Amino acid sequence: MIDITGKTLLEYHLERLTEMENVWIVVGFQEEDVIAEAKRLRPDCIIVRNPDYMKTNTLQSVWRVSRHLQERFLVIDADTVIENSSFTAFMRAASEDEYLIGISPYTTSDGVRVNVDAGQQTVTAFTRDDDYKYEWTGIAVIHPQMVINEPIFVYQSLEKHLPIRAFTLNAFDIDTIADLDMAKKVTTAGWI
C-alpha cells in the first residue's frame, strides 16, 4: 500500500468517504493487508475479492461491484491522489448531474488524456495522445450499466456513453516513481 506523508492512499480515501453510506473496496494485490487496513479504518466497508487480479484489469474489478448495484455510483481508482476541497466540490457537482467524469490539469507520463468541448464542460473523447491539456483522474460517477466484464480499460467502457459532463479537480493517478514524487510534493507543499 502506498504511503504518502504518513498515511496510506486508502486512509485518505476512506476519510473522504465518511458520509457515504456504503463503501465497497475491491481487493486483489496484497489482499490481506488491504482488508486489514480497510476494516481498521472503516469496519462497515464491503470487501469484494478479485482473486484473478493478475489476469484482469480495473474495469473487471469495478464490474465485480457494479453487478450488485442498481443506482449510479462513485468510482475512485485506489492509486489516485486527490485534493480534499476538489473532491468535495466534485461530489457537490455530482449531485446535480447524472454522470460526471473527473479531469485534471495534473498530468502523468502514461495517463489517459481527455478531449473536452470548447467550454471545458464535457468529455468528448479519451486518448493516449499527450497533446491534450487534461487527464482523466480515474474518478467518476457512473451507472452500473456502463460497466462491462471485458478485458478493456474503464475509459474504453465509458467511451460509448460520451459526451459526459466533466469536472476539473486536483487529482492524479500514481503509476510511476515520478508520480509518487509529485504526490509527496503536493501533499506537503500544497496543490498549485
XYZ file of C-alpha atoms in Angstrom:
192
model
C 0.000 0.000 0.000
C 1.289 3.390 -0.996
C 2.175 5.722 1.847
C 2.055 9.463 1.256
C 3.355 11.594 4.123
C 2.381 9.163 6.862
C -0.954 7.882 5.552
C -1.906 5.263 3.015
C -3.920 6.309 -0.004
C -6.658 4.042 1.340
C -6.736 6.083 4.545
C -7.018 9.332 2.596
C -9.864 7.881 0.504
C -11.810 6.487 3.434
C -11.504 9.756 5.355
C -13.170 11.477 2.378
C -15.952 8.909 2.246
C -17.159 9.089 5.853
C -20.543 10.455 4.723
C -21.057 7.644 2.212
C -23.498 5.029 3.425
C -21.866 2.130 1.580
C -18.230 1.816 0.640
C -17.161 -1.152 -1.472
C -13.473 -1.990 -1.799
C -12.197 -4.428 -4.394
C -9.056 -6.231 -3.262
C -6.506 -8.294 -5.145
C -2.834 -7.431 -4.770
C -1.754 -7.548 -1.098
C -5.329 -8.552 -0.310
C -4.835 -9.439 3.355
C -3.019 -6.173 4.160
C -5.607 -4.094 2.302
C -8.517 -5.834 4.028
C -6.922 -5.379 7.466
C -6.291 -1.668 6.816
C -9.764 -1.116 5.342
C -11.528 -2.831 8.249
C -9.385 -0.918 10.749
C -10.382 2.374 9.150
C -13.959 1.567 8.167
C -15.299 -1.615 9.807
C -18.560 -1.463 7.838
C -16.899 -1.372 4.399
C -17.873 -4.126 1.992
C -14.934 -6.147 0.715
C -15.101 -7.703 -2.740
C -12.293 -10.081 -3.681
C -10.766 -10.254 -7.120
C -8.625 -13.396 -6.906
C -7.961 -13.039 -10.651
C -6.375 -9.585 -10.299
C -3.199 -10.749 -12.083
C -5.261 -11.644 -15.190
C -7.895 -8.899 -15.057
C -7.955 -5.127 -15.036
C -9.582 -2.241 -13.163
C -12.773 -2.395 -15.238
C -13.278 -6.045 -14.333
C -12.711 -5.211 -10.659
C -15.293 -2.401 -10.866
C -17.682 -4.832 -12.558
C -17.439 -7.151 -9.521
C -19.178 -4.379 -7.555
C -21.383 -2.772 -10.208
C -23.242 -6.014 -10.956
C -24.741 -5.743 -7.443
C -25.876 -2.129 -7.838
C -28.968 -0.560 -9.376
C -28.144 3.136 -8.994
C -25.277 5.329 -10.087
C -22.121 5.105 -8.014
C -18.760 6.746 -7.386
C -15.593 5.110 -8.709
C -12.167 6.069 -7.361
C -9.002 4.324 -8.526
C -7.103 3.189 -5.439
C -3.849 4.797 -6.574
C -5.282 8.274 -7.095
C -4.170 11.301 -5.085
C -6.977 13.838 -4.618
C -7.101 17.272 -3.041
C -9.838 17.239 -0.388
C -11.517 20.500 -1.389
C -11.549 19.398 -5.039
C -13.194 16.132 -4.060
C -15.854 17.943 -2.031
C -16.626 20.200 -4.987
C -16.738 17.162 -7.305
C -19.310 15.484 -5.052
C -21.443 18.655 -4.985
C -21.369 18.717 -8.791
C -22.215 15.009 -8.894
C -25.433 15.733 -7.018
C -26.508 17.905 -9.967
C -25.558 15.569 -12.832
C -26.479 12.009 -13.677
C -22.909 11.177 -14.697
C -19.662 13.004 -14.066
C -16.029 12.440 -15.031
C -13.182 13.930 -13.012
C -10.463 15.541 -15.116
C -7.286 17.264 -14.012
C -4.632 19.630 -15.310
C -2.105 17.489 -13.406
C -0.783 15.058 -15.982
C 1.363 11.954 -15.671
C 3.655 10.132 -18.068
C 1.206 7.392 -19.010
C -2.185 8.853 -18.132
C -5.327 8.821 -20.216
C -5.961 12.283 -21.574
C -9.366 13.697 -22.382
C -10.672 15.867 -25.151
C -13.191 18.375 -23.818
C -15.618 20.678 -25.573
C -14.756 24.351 -26.103
C -16.275 25.343 -22.758
C -14.488 22.511 -20.936
C -17.874 21.293 -19.731
C -17.967 17.789 -21.205
C -15.589 14.996 -22.063
C -15.991 14.228 -25.751
C -13.204 11.644 -26.149
C -10.462 9.763 -24.329
C -6.995 9.492 -25.834
C -3.439 8.408 -25.103
C -2.170 11.421 -27.072
C -0.327 13.637 -24.595
C -1.048 16.795 -26.592
C -4.272 17.256 -24.626
C -4.350 19.550 -21.590
C -6.410 17.413 -19.196
C -6.075 13.887 -17.855
C -8.816 11.582 -16.644
C -8.359 11.119 -12.898
C -9.926 7.665 -12.523
C -12.747 9.336 -10.593
C -16.270 9.215 -11.964
C -19.914 8.917 -11.091
C -21.419 6.381 -13.464
C -24.260 3.894 -13.775
C -23.713 0.132 -13.364
C -24.865 -0.457 -16.936
C -21.835 1.495 -18.151
C -19.509 -1.176 -16.717
C -18.855 -4.402 -18.596
C -16.884 -7.517 -17.740
C -14.383 -7.241 -20.574
C -10.576 -7.035 -20.645
C -10.552 -3.375 -21.680
C -9.846 -0.158 -19.786
C -12.514 1.688 -17.782
C -12.329 4.680 -20.117
C -12.966 2.381 -23.107
C -16.148 1.164 -21.444
C -17.258 4.780 -20.933
C -16.490 5.934 -24.497
C -19.801 4.812 -25.978
C -21.621 6.965 -23.383
C -19.840 10.210 -24.267
C -20.282 13.100 -24.057
C -20.322 13.102 -20.252
C -20.059 16.195 -18.091
C -16.519 16.951 -16.937
C -15.434 18.351 -13.614
C -11.929 19.719 -13.121
C -10.272 18.768 -9.851
C -6.788 18.467 -8.438
C -6.031 14.769 -8.679
C -3.806 12.301 -10.481
C -3.015 8.620 -10.662
C 0.236 7.229 -9.243
C 1.799 4.798 -11.702
C 5.494 5.711 -11.631
C 8.169 6.889 -9.205
C 7.832 10.384 -10.725
C 4.081 10.316 -9.950
C 4.832 9.231 -6.371
C 7.313 12.095 -6.015
C 4.684 14.527 -7.330
C 2.159 13.117 -4.811
C 4.536 13.688 -1.924
C 5.207 17.230 -3.154
C 1.554 18.276 -3.441
C 0.595 16.765 -0.099
C 3.401 18.586 1.718
C 3.839 21.822 -0.270
C 0.258 22.165 -1.485
C -1.536 21.960 -4.795
C -0.743 24.688 -7.291
